[in-house]
PDB file of C-alpha atoms and ligand atoms in Angstrom:
ATOM      1  CA  MET A   1      14.983  -0.943  18.666  1.00 98.00           C
ATOM      2  CA  GLU A   2      16.082   2.377  17.693  1.00 98.00           C
ATOM      3  CA  ILE A   3      13.901   5.236  16.640  1.00 98.00           C
ATOM      4  CA  ILE A   4      15.335   7.544  14.376  1.00 98.00           C
ATOM      5  CA  ASN A   5      14.099  10.815  13.192  1.00 98.00           C
ATOM      6  CA  ARG A   6      16.857  12.070  11.162  1.00 98.00           C
ATOM      7  CA  ARG A   7      17.732  11.427   7.153  1.00 98.00           C
ATOM      8  CA  LYS A   8      21.585  11.276   7.929  1.00 98.00           C
ATOM      9  CA  ARG A   9      21.291   8.869  11.179  1.00 98.00           C
ATOM     10  CA  MET A  10      19.079   6.690   9.323  1.00 98.00           C
ATOM     11  CA  MET A  11      21.717   6.727   6.357  1.00 98.00           C
ATOM     12  CA  SER A  12      24.777   6.325   8.569  1.00 98.00           C
ATOM     13  CA  VAL A  13      22.754   3.123  10.038  1.00 98.00           C
ATOM     14  CA  ALA A  14      21.860   1.456   7.048  1.00 98.00           C
ATOM     15  CA  ARG A  15      25.269   1.986   5.505  1.00 97.00           C
ATOM     16  CA  ARG A  16      27.289   0.374   8.504  1.00 97.00           C
ATOM     17  CA  LEU A  17      24.709  -2.603   8.364  1.00 97.00           C
ATOM     18  CA  ARG A  18      25.215  -3.164   4.670  1.00 94.00           C
ATOM     19  CA  ARG A  19      29.011  -2.515   4.486  1.00 93.00           C
ATOM     20  CA  GLU A  20      30.459  -3.520   7.735  1.00 89.00           C
ATOM     21  CA  GLU A  21      28.093  -5.818   9.257  1.00 90.00           C
ATOM     22  CA  ASN A  22      26.941  -7.484   5.940  1.00 93.00           C
ATOM     23  CA  ARG A  23      23.575  -7.604   6.992  1.00 96.00           C
ATOM     24  CA  ASN A  24      20.907  -7.396   4.656  1.00 96.00           C
ATOM     25  CA  ILE A  25      17.792  -4.919   5.102  1.00 98.00           C
ATOM     26  CA  GLY A  26      14.230  -5.231   4.703  1.00 98.00           C
ATOM     27  CA  PHE A  27      12.415  -2.026   4.641  1.00 98.00           C
ATOM     28  CA  VAL A  28       8.483  -1.952   5.560  1.00 99.00           C
ATOM     29  CA  PRO A  29       7.101   2.183   4.818  1.00 98.00           C
ATOM     30  CA  THR A  30       3.800   2.920   6.629  1.00 98.00           C
ATOM     31  CA  MET A  31       1.802   6.155   7.623  1.00 98.00           C
ATOM     32  CA  GLY A  32       1.721   4.844  10.969  1.00 98.00           C
ATOM     33  CA  ALA A  33      -1.307   3.842  13.161  1.00 97.00           C
ATOM     34  CA  LEU A  34      -0.544   0.480  12.485  1.00 98.00           C
ATOM     35  CA  HIS A  35      -2.861  -2.689  12.432  1.00 98.00           C
ATOM     36  CA  ASP A  36      -2.404  -6.199  11.597  1.00 98.00           C
ATOM     37  CA  GLY A  37      -2.070  -5.838   7.949  1.00 98.00           C
ATOM     38  CA  HIS A  38       0.929  -4.006   8.458  1.00 98.00           C
ATOM     39  CA  LEU A  39       2.179  -6.648  10.922  1.00 98.00           C
ATOM     40  CA  SER A  40       2.025  -9.151   8.396  1.00 98.00           C
ATOM     41  CA  LEU A  41       4.488  -7.328   6.124  1.00 98.00           C
ATOM     42  CA  ILE A  42       6.727  -6.723   9.416  1.00 98.00           C
ATOM     43  CA  HIS A  43       6.388 -10.344   9.857  1.00 98.00           C
ATOM     44  CA  GLU A  44       7.389 -11.243   6.325  1.00 98.00           C
ATOM     45  CA  ALA A  45      10.500  -9.010   6.521  1.00 98.00           C
ATOM     46  CA  ARG A  46      11.607 -10.662   9.965  1.00 98.00           C
ATOM     47  CA  ALA A  47      11.224 -13.880   8.110  1.00 97.00           C
ATOM     48  CA  LEU A  48      13.916 -13.034   5.126  1.00 97.00           C
ATOM     49  CA  CYS A  49      15.532 -10.285   6.568  1.00 98.00           C
ATOM     50  CA  ASP A  50      18.542  -9.732   8.884  1.00 98.00           C
ATOM     51  CA  VAL A  51      17.854  -6.643   9.929  1.00 98.00           C
ATOM     52  CA  VAL A  52      13.882  -4.678   9.543  1.00 98.00           C
ATOM     53  CA  VAL A  53      13.394  -0.782   9.049  1.00 98.00           C
ATOM     54  CA  VAL A  54       9.822   0.084   9.348  1.00 98.00           C
ATOM     55  CA  SER A  55       8.979   3.878   8.728  1.00 98.00           C
ATOM     56  CA  LEU A  56       6.388   5.708   9.975  1.00 98.00           C
ATOM     57  CA  PHE A  57       5.529   9.133   7.779  1.00 98.00           C
ATOM     58  CA  VAL A  58       2.079  10.777   7.254  1.00 98.00           C
ATOM     59  CA  ASN A  59       3.099  11.789   3.925  1.00 98.00           C
ATOM     60  CA  PRO A  60       1.774  15.127   2.883  1.00 98.00           C
ATOM     61  CA  ALA A  61       2.379  14.870  -0.672  1.00 98.00           C
ATOM     62  CA  GLN A  62      -0.024  11.860  -1.281  1.00 98.00           C
ATOM     63  CA  PHE A  63      -3.189  13.499  -0.140  1.00 98.00           C
ATOM     64  CA  GLY A  64      -5.197  16.138  -1.686  1.00 97.00           C
ATOM     65  CA  PRO A  65      -6.275  19.064  -0.749  1.00 96.00           C
ATOM     66  CA  LYS A  66      -9.781  17.788  -0.031  1.00 95.00           C
ATOM     67  CA  GLU A  67      -8.438  14.973   1.499  1.00 97.00           C
ATOM     68  CA  ASP A  68      -7.885  13.925   5.353  1.00 97.00           C
ATOM     69  CA  PHE A  69      -4.173  14.135   5.762  1.00 98.00           C
ATOM     70  CA  LYS A  70      -4.795  16.619   9.006  1.00 97.00           C
ATOM     71  CA  ALA A  71      -7.145  13.655  10.421  1.00 97.00           C
ATOM     72  CA  TYR A  72      -5.069  11.160   9.451  1.00 97.00           C
ATOM     73  CA  PRO A  73      -4.743   9.063  12.718  1.00 97.00           C
ATOM     74  CA  ARG A  74      -1.099   9.264  14.300  1.00 98.00           C
ATOM     75  CA  ASP A  75       0.049   7.430  17.271  1.00 97.00           C
ATOM     76  CA  LEU A  76       3.783   7.147  17.511  1.00 97.00           C
ATOM     77  CA  PRO A  77       3.997   5.787  21.076  1.00 98.00           C
ATOM     78  CA  ARG A  78       1.416   3.053  20.089  1.00 98.00           C
ATOM     79  CA  ASP A  79       3.218   2.092  16.908  1.00 98.00           C
ATOM     80  CA  ALA A  80       6.480   2.156  18.512  1.00 98.00           C
ATOM     81  CA  ALA A  81       5.609  -0.226  21.280  1.00 98.00           C
ATOM     82  CA  LEU A  82       4.092  -2.180  18.983  1.00 98.00           C
ATOM     83  CA  LEU A  83       7.438  -2.507  16.350  1.00 98.00           C
ATOM     84  CA  ALA A  84       9.171  -3.400  19.551  1.00 98.00           C
ATOM     85  CA  GLU A  85       7.014  -6.229  20.379  1.00 97.00           C
ATOM     86  CA  TYR A  86       7.114  -7.457  16.542  1.00 97.00           C
ATOM     87  CA  ASN A  87      11.271  -7.417  17.042  1.00 97.00           C
ATOM     88  CA  VAL A  88      11.846  -4.613  14.378  1.00 98.00           C
ATOM     89  CA  ASP A  89      14.801  -3.017  14.653  1.00 98.00           C
ATOM     90  CA  TYR A  90      14.767   0.206  13.540  1.00 98.00           C
ATOM     91  CA  VAL A  91      11.995   2.969  13.315  1.00 98.00           C
ATOM     92  CA  PHE A  92      12.183   5.930  11.048  1.00 98.00           C
ATOM     93  CA  ALA A  93      10.066   8.410  11.825  1.00 98.00           C
ATOM     94  CA  PRO A  94      11.125  11.876  10.200  1.00 98.00           C
ATOM     95  CA  ALA A  95       9.150  14.887  10.744  1.00 98.00           C
ATOM     96  CA  VAL A  96       7.619  16.542   7.463  1.00 98.00           C
ATOM     97  CA  GLU A  97      10.269  19.406   7.476  1.00 98.00           C
ATOM     98  CA  GLU A  98      12.778  16.361   7.359  1.00 98.00           C
ATOM     99  CA  MET A  99      11.716  14.616   3.782  1.00 98.00           C
ATOM    100  CA  TYR A 100      10.597  17.905   2.731  1.00 98.00           C
ATOM    101  CA  PRO A 101      13.113  20.427   3.780  1.00 98.00           C
ATOM    102  CA  PRO A 102      12.603  24.231   2.541  1.00 97.00           C
ATOM    103  CA  GLY A 103      13.149  24.533  -1.036  1.00 98.00           C
ATOM    104  CA  PHE A 104      12.382  21.025  -1.903  1.00 98.00           C
ATOM    105  CA  SER A 105      11.643  20.691  -5.822  1.00 98.00           C
ATOM    106  CA  THR A 106      12.337  17.149  -7.674  1.00 98.00           C
ATOM    107  CA  TYR A 107       9.042  14.734  -7.876  1.00 98.00           C
ATOM    108  CA  VAL A 108       9.280  11.374  -9.184  1.00 98.00           C
ATOM    109  CA  THR A 109       6.255  10.239 -11.320  1.00 98.00           C
ATOM    110  CA  VAL A 110       5.867   7.068 -13.072  1.00 98.00           C
ATOM    111  CA  GLU A 111       3.493   7.768 -16.190  1.00 98.00           C
ATOM    112  CA  GLY A 112       0.964   5.351 -17.745  1.00 97.00           C
ATOM    113  CA  LEU A 113      -0.037   3.028 -14.922  1.00 98.00           C
ATOM    114  CA  THR A 114      -1.011   5.780 -12.548  1.00 98.00           C
ATOM    115  CA  ASP A 115      -3.551   7.306 -15.054  1.00 97.00           C
ATOM    116  CA  LYS A 116      -6.360   5.136 -13.862  1.00 97.00           C
ATOM    117  CA  LEU A 117      -8.467   3.286 -11.215  1.00 98.00           C
ATOM    118  CA  GLU A 118      -6.647   5.206  -7.924  1.00 98.00           C
ATOM    119  CA  GLY A 119      -4.794   7.702  -9.839  1.00 98.00           C
ATOM    120  CA  ALA A 120      -7.733   8.966 -12.156  1.00 98.00           C
ATOM    121  CA  ALA A 121      -9.766   9.316  -8.749  1.00 97.00           C
ATOM    122  CA  ARG A 122      -6.610  11.109  -6.192  1.00 97.00           C
ATOM    123  CA  PRO A 123      -4.882  13.423  -9.115  1.00 95.00           C
ATOM    124  CA  ARG A 124      -0.962  13.250  -7.858  1.00 96.00           C
ATOM    125  CA  HIS A 125      -1.522  10.886  -5.292  1.00 98.00           C
ATOM    126  CA  PHE A 126       0.661   8.780  -6.931  1.00 98.00           C
ATOM    127  CA  ARG A 127       3.301  11.091  -7.733  1.00 98.00           C
ATOM    128  CA  GLY A 128       3.386  11.618  -4.057  1.00 98.00           C
ATOM    129  CA  VAL A 129       3.584   7.988  -3.094  1.00 98.00           C
ATOM    130  CA  THR A 130       6.355   7.513  -5.767  1.00 98.00           C
ATOM    131  CA  THR A 131       8.204  10.507  -4.802  1.00 98.00           C
ATOM    132  CA  VAL A 132       8.251   9.760  -0.999  1.00 98.00           C
ATOM    133  CA  VAL A 133       9.215   5.983  -1.674  1.00 99.00           C
ATOM    134  CA  ALA A 134      12.403   7.000  -3.955  1.00 98.00           C
ATOM    135  CA  ILE A 135      13.348   9.189  -0.939  1.00 98.00           C
ATOM    136  CA  LEU A 136      13.107   6.662   1.323  1.00 98.00           C
ATOM    137  CA  LEU A 137      15.025   4.179  -0.930  1.00 98.00           C
ATOM    138  CA  ASN A 138      17.546   6.160  -1.203  1.00 98.00           C
ATOM    139  CA  ILE A 139      17.821   7.015   2.370  1.00 98.00           C
ATOM    140  CA  VAL A 140      17.493   3.040   3.581  1.00 98.00           C
ATOM    141  CA  ARG A 141      19.065   1.108   0.431  1.00 98.00           C
ATOM    142  CA  PRO A 142      17.244  -1.849   1.517  1.00 98.00           C
ATOM    143  CA  ASP A 143      17.243  -5.430  -0.230  1.00 98.00           C
ATOM    144  CA  PHE A 144      13.948  -5.755  -0.191  1.00 98.00           C
ATOM    145  CA  GLY A 145      10.764  -3.548   0.759  1.00 98.00           C
ATOM    146  CA  PHE A 146       7.670  -5.052   1.298  1.00 98.00           C
ATOM    147  CA  PHE A 147       3.971  -3.754   0.379  1.00 98.00           C
ATOM    148  CA  GLY A 148       0.792  -4.586   0.670  1.00 98.00           C
ATOM    149  CA  GLN A 149      -1.541  -5.937  -1.649  1.00 98.00           C
ATOM    150  CA  LYS A 150      -4.131  -3.819  -0.080  1.00 98.00           C
ATOM    151  CA  ASP A 151      -2.919  -1.208  -2.356  1.00 98.00           C
ATOM    152  CA  ALA A 152      -2.745  -3.211  -5.410  1.00 98.00           C
ATOM    153  CA  GLN A 153      -1.882   0.069  -7.756  1.00 98.00           C
ATOM    154  CA  GLN A 154       0.492   1.117  -5.597  1.00 98.00           C
ATOM    155  CA  ALA A 155       2.574  -2.280  -5.404  1.00 98.00           C
ATOM    156  CA  ILE A 156       2.792  -2.299  -9.474  1.00 98.00           C
ATOM    157  CA  VAL A 157       3.539   1.298  -9.740  1.00 98.00           C
ATOM    158  CA  ILE A 158       6.532   0.583  -7.194  1.00 98.00           C
ATOM    159  CA  LYS A 159       7.648  -2.143  -8.866  1.00 98.00           C
ATOM    160  CA  GLN A 160       8.216  -0.034 -11.955  1.00 98.00           C
ATOM    161  CA  LEU A 161       9.521   2.722 -10.077  1.00 98.00           C
ATOM    162  CA  VAL A 162      12.093   0.114  -9.027  1.00 98.00           C
ATOM    163  CA  ARG A 163      12.662  -0.903 -12.269  1.00 98.00           C
ATOM    164  CA  ASP A 164      12.838   2.133 -14.588  1.00 98.00           C
ATOM    165  CA  LEU A 165      15.002   4.182 -11.728  1.00 98.00           C
ATOM    166  CA  ALA A 166      17.264   0.823 -11.416  1.00 98.00           C
ATOM    167  CA  PHE A 167      16.731   0.712  -7.252  1.00 98.00           C
ATOM    168  CA  THR A 168      18.677  -2.176  -6.118  1.00 95.00           C
ATOM    169  CA  CYS A 169      15.932  -3.804  -3.842  1.00 96.00           C
ATOM    170  CA  GLU A 170      13.396  -6.507  -4.512  1.00 98.00           C
ATOM    171  CA  ILE A 171       9.593  -5.699  -4.073  1.00 98.00           C
ATOM    172  CA  VAL A 172       7.640  -8.476  -1.852  1.00 98.00           C
ATOM    173  CA  VAL A 173       3.960  -8.068  -2.560  1.00 98.00           C
ATOM    174  CA  ALA A 174       1.938  -9.651   0.935  1.00 98.00           C
ATOM    175  CA  PRO A 175      -1.508 -10.506   0.603  1.00 98.00           C
ATOM    176  CA  VAL A 176      -4.774  -8.619   2.011  1.00 98.00           C
ATOM    177  CA  VAL A 177      -4.894  -8.944   5.786  1.00 98.00           C
ATOM    178  CA  ARG A 178      -8.751  -8.921   6.555  1.00 98.00           C
ATOM    179  CA  GLU A 179     -10.734  -8.623   9.632  1.00 98.00           C
ATOM    180  CA  GLU A 180     -12.698 -11.806  10.853  1.00 98.00           C
ATOM    181  CA  SER A 181     -16.196  -9.491   9.379  1.00 98.00           C
ATOM    182  CA  GLY A 182     -14.249 -10.162   5.756  1.00 98.00           C
ATOM    183  CA  LEU A 183     -13.245  -5.910   6.142  1.00 98.00           C
ATOM    184  CA  ALA A 184      -9.816  -4.882   4.622  1.00 98.00           C
ATOM    185  CA  MET A 185      -8.038  -3.779   7.129  1.00 98.00           C
ATOM    186  CA  SER A 186      -7.133  -0.176   7.002  1.00 98.00           C
ATOM    187  CA  SER A 187      -5.859   2.915   9.289  1.00 97.00           C
ATOM    188  CA  ARG A 188      -9.158   4.435   8.205  1.00 97.00           C
ATOM    189  CA  ASN A 189     -11.571   2.013   8.999  1.00 98.00           C
ATOM    190  CA  SER A 190     -10.953   3.703  12.413  1.00 97.00           C
ATOM    191  CA  TYR A 191     -13.324   6.786  11.262  1.00 98.00           C
ATOM    192  CA  LEU A 192     -16.105   4.458  10.652  1.00 98.00           C
ATOM    193  CA  THR A 193     -19.002   4.366  12.832  1.00 98.00           C
ATOM    194  CA  GLY A 194     -20.830   1.497  14.161  1.00 98.00           C
ATOM    195  CA  ASP A 195     -23.278   1.236  11.749  1.00 98.00           C
ATOM    196  CA  GLU A 196     -21.101   1.972   8.754  1.00 98.00           C
ATOM    197  CA  ARG A 197     -18.449  -0.496   9.821  1.00 98.00           C
ATOM    198  CA  ARG A 198     -21.483  -3.145   9.401  1.00 98.00           C
ATOM    199  CA  ALA A 199     -22.177  -1.422   5.850  1.00 98.00           C
ATOM    200  CA  ALA A 200     -18.648  -1.552   4.706  1.00 98.00           C
ATOM    201  CA  LEU A 201     -18.781  -5.158   4.645  1.00 98.00           C
ATOM    202  CA  VAL A 202     -21.140  -5.021   1.770  1.00 98.00           C
ATOM    203  CA  LEU A 203     -17.296  -4.167  -0.154  1.00 98.00           C
ATOM    204  CA  ASN A 204     -15.581  -7.744   0.507  1.00 98.00           C
ATOM    205  CA  ARG A 205     -18.952  -9.572  -0.071  1.00 98.00           C
ATOM    206  CA  ALA A 206     -19.245  -8.248  -3.401  1.00 98.00           C
ATOM    207  CA  LEU A 207     -15.777  -8.933  -4.392  1.00 98.00           C
ATOM    208  CA  LEU A 208     -16.644 -12.724  -2.974  1.00 98.00           C
ATOM    209  CA  LYS A 209     -19.658 -12.562  -4.973  1.00 98.00           C
ATOM    210  CA  ALA A 210     -17.940 -11.829  -8.099  1.00 98.00           C
ATOM    211  CA  SER A 211     -15.326 -14.343  -7.455  1.00 98.00           C
ATOM    212  CA  ALA A 212     -17.957 -16.912  -6.896  1.00 98.00           C
ATOM    213  CA  ALA A 213     -19.398 -16.303 -10.502  1.00 98.00           C
ATOM    214  CA  TYR A 214     -16.264 -16.095 -11.761  1.00 97.00           C
ATOM    215  CA  GLN A 215     -15.275 -20.057 -10.642  1.00 96.00           C
ATOM    216  CA  ASP A 216     -18.843 -20.549 -11.722  1.00 97.00           C
ATOM    217  CA  GLY A 217     -17.639 -19.774 -15.558  1.00 96.00           C
ATOM    218  CA  GLU A 218     -18.560 -16.075 -15.741  1.00 97.00           C
ATOM    219  CA  HIS A 219     -15.555 -15.013 -17.363  1.00 97.00           C
ATOM    220  CA  ASN A 220     -17.523 -11.454 -18.595  1.00 97.00           C
ATOM    221  CA  ALA A 221     -16.103  -8.478 -16.794  1.00 98.00           C
ATOM    222  CA  THR A 222     -18.932  -6.119 -17.758  1.00 98.00           C
ATOM    223  CA  ARG A 223     -21.019  -8.517 -16.034  1.00 98.00           C
ATOM    224  CA  LEU A 224     -18.647  -9.236 -13.239  1.00 98.00           C
ATOM    225  CA  ILE A 225     -18.337  -5.679 -12.615  1.00 98.00           C
ATOM    226  CA  ASP A 226     -22.402  -4.937 -12.962  1.00 98.00           C
ATOM    227  CA  LEU A 227     -22.747  -7.504 -10.118  1.00 98.00           C
ATOM    228  CA  VAL A 228     -20.530  -6.185  -7.778  1.00 98.00           C
ATOM    229  CA  THR A 229     -21.981  -2.612  -8.644  1.00 98.00           C
ATOM    230  CA  ALA A 230     -25.387  -4.002  -7.801  1.00 98.00           C
ATOM    231  CA  THR A 231     -24.496  -5.643  -4.274  1.00 98.00           C
ATOM    232  CA  ILE A 232     -22.884  -2.452  -3.315  1.00 98.00           C
ATOM    233  CA  GLU A 233     -26.091  -0.067  -4.637  1.00 98.00           C
ATOM    234  CA  ASN A 234     -27.745  -2.242  -2.388  1.00 98.00           C
ATOM    235  CA  GLU A 235     -26.394  -0.787   0.576  1.00 98.00           C
ATOM    236  CA  PRO A 236     -27.834   2.751   1.523  1.00 98.00           C
ATOM    237  CA  LEU A 237     -24.484   4.063   3.284  1.00 98.00           C
ATOM    238  CA  ALA A 238     -22.235   2.913   0.430  1.00 98.00           C
ATOM    239  CA  ARG A 239     -21.385   5.394  -2.872  1.00 98.00           C
ATOM    240  CA  ILE A 240     -19.480   3.681  -5.392  1.00 98.00           C
ATOM    241  CA  ASP A 241     -16.488   5.749  -6.620  1.00 98.00           C
ATOM    242  CA  TYR A 242     -15.159   3.320  -9.154  1.00 98.00           C
ATOM    243  CA  VAL A 243     -15.468  -0.934  -9.582  1.00 98.00           C
ATOM    244  CA  SER A 244     -12.673  -1.890 -12.392  1.00 98.00           C
ATOM    245  CA  ILE A 245     -11.466  -5.215 -13.838  1.00 98.00           C
ATOM    246  CA  ASN A 246      -7.443  -4.949 -15.048  1.00 98.00           C
ATOM    247  CA  ASP A 247      -4.702  -6.685 -16.068  1.00 97.00           C
ATOM    248  CA  ALA A 248      -3.087  -7.645 -12.209  1.00 97.00           C
ATOM    249  CA  GLU A 249       0.472  -6.796 -13.608  1.00 96.00           C
ATOM    250  CA  THR A 250      -0.091  -4.336 -16.459  1.00 96.00           C
ATOM    251  CA  LEU A 251      -3.584  -2.811 -15.204  1.00 98.00           C
ATOM    252  CA  GLU A 252      -4.423  -2.956 -19.099  1.00 97.00           C
ATOM    253  CA  ASN A 253      -8.546  -3.239 -19.516  1.00 95.00           C
ATOM    254  CA  VAL A 254      -9.810  -6.507 -19.262  1.00 95.00           C
ATOM    255  CA  ASP A 255     -12.979  -7.433 -21.534  1.00 96.00           C
ATOM    256  CA  LYS A 256     -12.738 -11.299 -20.465  1.00 96.00           C
ATOM    257  CA  VAL A 257     -11.188 -12.861 -17.690  1.00 96.00           C
ATOM    258  CA  ASP A 258      -8.865 -15.412 -19.152  1.00 90.00           C
ATOM    259  CA  GLU A 259      -5.264 -16.849 -18.615  1.00 83.00           C
ATOM    260  CA  ARG A 260      -3.928 -13.881 -16.853  1.00 92.00           C
ATOM    261  CA  PRO A 261      -5.265 -12.958 -13.319  1.00 96.00           C
ATOM    262  CA  ALA A 262      -6.755  -9.879 -13.407  1.00 98.00           C
ATOM    263  CA  LEU A 263      -7.379  -7.409 -10.555  1.00 98.00           C
ATOM    264  CA  LEU A 264     -10.709  -6.983  -9.880  1.00 98.00           C
ATOM    265  CA  SER A 265     -10.445  -3.352  -7.519  1.00 98.00           C
ATOM    266  CA  LEU A 266     -13.031  -0.848  -6.332  1.00 98.00           C
ATOM    267  CA  ALA A 267     -13.091   2.200  -4.207  1.00 98.00           C
ATOM    268  CA  ALA A 268     -16.262   3.028  -2.385  1.00 98.00           C
ATOM    269  CA  PHE A 269     -17.609   6.169   0.073  1.00 98.00           C
ATOM    270  CA  ILE A 270     -18.881   4.843   3.361  1.00 98.00           C
ATOM    271  CA  GLY A 271     -20.395   7.534   4.880  1.00 97.00           C
ATOM    272  CA  LYS A 272     -17.341   9.989   4.546  1.00 97.00           C
ATOM    273  CA  THR A 273     -15.011   7.583   4.463  1.00 98.00           C
ATOM    274  CA  ARG A 274     -13.072   6.497   1.252  1.00 98.00           C
ATOM    275  CA  LEU A 275     -12.120   3.037   1.282  1.00 98.00           C
ATOM    276  CA  ILE A 276     -10.590   0.440  -1.362  1.00 98.00           C
ATOM    277  CA  ASP A 277     -10.078  -3.070  -1.855  1.00 98.00           C
ATOM    278  CA  ASN A 278      -9.481  -5.893  -4.534  1.00 98.00           C
ATOM    279  CA  ILE A 279      -9.320  -9.432  -5.072  1.00 98.00           C
ATOM    280  CA  VAL A 280      -7.108 -11.424  -7.875  1.00 98.00           C
ATOM    281  CA  LEU A 281     -10.063 -13.755 -10.559  1.00 97.00           C
ATOM    282  CA  GLY A 282      -7.493 -16.475 -12.130  1.00 91.00           C
ATOM    283  CA  LYS A 283      -4.515 -18.007 -10.807  1.00 74.00           C
ATOM    284  CA  THR A 284      -2.264 -16.054  -7.791  1.00 65.00           C
ATOM    285  CA  LYS A 285       0.207 -13.982  -8.527  1.00 50.00           C
ATOM    286  CA  LYS A 286       3.865 -14.888  -7.705  1.00 50.00           C
ATOM    287  CA  ASN A 287       4.535 -13.194  -4.466  1.00 47.00           C
ATOM    288  CA  VAL A 288       8.052 -11.866  -4.878  1.00 44.00           C
ATOM    289  CA  ILE A 289       8.920  -9.949  -8.098  1.00 42.00           C
ATOM    290  CA  SER A 290      12.362  -9.378  -8.741  1.00 42.00           C
ATOM    291  CA  ALA A 291      12.989  -5.361  -9.673  1.00 41.00           C
ATOM    292  CA  ASN A 292      14.958  -6.608 -12.905  1.00 41.00           C
ATOM    293  CA  ALA A 293      12.388  -9.598 -13.798  1.00 39.00           C
TER     294      ALA A 293
HETATM  295  P1  AMP B 301      -0.470   2.570   4.861  1.00 77.69           P
HETATM  296  O1  AMP B 301       0.100   2.661   6.071  1.00 77.69           O
HETATM  297  O2  AMP B 301      -1.647   2.688   4.565  1.00 77.69           O
HETATM  298  O3  AMP B 301       0.642   3.497   4.001  1.00 77.69           O
HETATM  299  O4  AMP B 301       0.365   1.192   4.237  1.00 77.69           O
HETATM  300  C1  AMP B 301       1.422   0.494   4.500  1.00 77.69           C
HETATM  301  C2  AMP B 301       1.532  -0.818   3.795  1.00 77.69           C
HETATM  302  O5  AMP B 301       0.881  -1.198   4.592  1.00 77.69           O
HETATM  303  C3  AMP B 301       1.080  -0.357   2.317  1.00 77.69           C
HETATM  304  O6  AMP B 301       2.176  -1.111   1.168  1.00 77.69           O
HETATM  305  C4  AMP B 301       0.033  -0.879   2.523  1.00 77.69           C
HETATM  306  O7  AMP B 301      -0.327  -1.677   1.039  1.00 77.69           O
HETATM  307  C5  AMP B 301       0.255  -2.138   3.502  1.00 77.69           C
HETATM  308  N1  AMP B 301      -1.303  -2.359   3.628  1.00 77.69           N
HETATM  309  C6  AMP B 301      -2.343  -1.544   4.480  1.00 77.69           C
HETATM  310  N2  AMP B 301      -3.202  -2.398   4.875  1.00 77.69           N
HETATM  311  C7  AMP B 301      -3.381  -3.760   4.392  1.00 77.69           C
HETATM  312  C8  AMP B 301      -3.688  -4.970   4.815  1.00 77.69           C
HETATM  313  N3  AMP B 301      -5.302  -4.578   5.043  1.00 77.69           N
HETATM  314  N4  AMP B 301      -3.509  -5.766   4.142  1.00 77.69           N
HETATM  315  C9  AMP B 301      -2.281  -6.105   3.576  1.00 77.69           C
HETATM  316  N5  AMP B 301      -1.128  -5.176   3.705  1.00 77.69           N
HETATM  317  C10 AMP B 301      -1.945  -3.747   3.985  1.00 77.69           C
END
């Protein structure tokens, strides 16, 4: 496994793999502090692709001024050891100045889809995400890009980006990986105290309650949202940011969950830590979505 810090080196390695060795490339972008959620993406990439490239980059452009960019956990030696164990071929771990050199002034925005949910709660977050992903896709030029359903809106936004700007990779979305307790894995879980970690279980519990109600015939979105809200409000350490039901592919608002799969998503503070989680109601989505579908 080679760790690469420079754009130029990453570009020339990727070009050689594609052109001279005719090998296909799977790319897994991450912000590091790796956990089993990330590793599940790497596992899928390993199964589908000849070469696996993982990026570790805490992207300042996607954090708001009052958010946790400085505090975000970073542990390159531990991450690199894990990635070597998972037979990753290349780790791309650039410094901030390598990604955003002095004078950097081009940003990519996906309109519409980014106005709601995480986009409404975190202005300019997705502008940072789509910009860094566009740069990374241009550097690595992967055949497949792997993203987690944990960040469901992000996955939808990235698919739109790839379609609109004609990136040639296919986007694979892998299911949410949870701890045995049901808590969705997240690098931010490391901020939680013991009590908060127990309190955070209410998020998944609330989603499962709504899913059970849906399966029992409750298809009214407002009532399903109310059920989630009431469950979370019972937990004193939790404070809801939003709970929403949207079309799982277009993110359009949904009044009644019918034929099309619906995304039930939420964000909540547990103490000072903001966590997100989601579940899909209805038929599950296709796993691999062609960029040009
Ligand atoms: P991050 O390092 O948080 O930016 O995440 C990098 C990638 O891993 C994103 O595509 C996330 O959606 C995905 N990811 C993070 N947590 C999970 C999880 N619990 N299950 C599945 N994928 C995840």
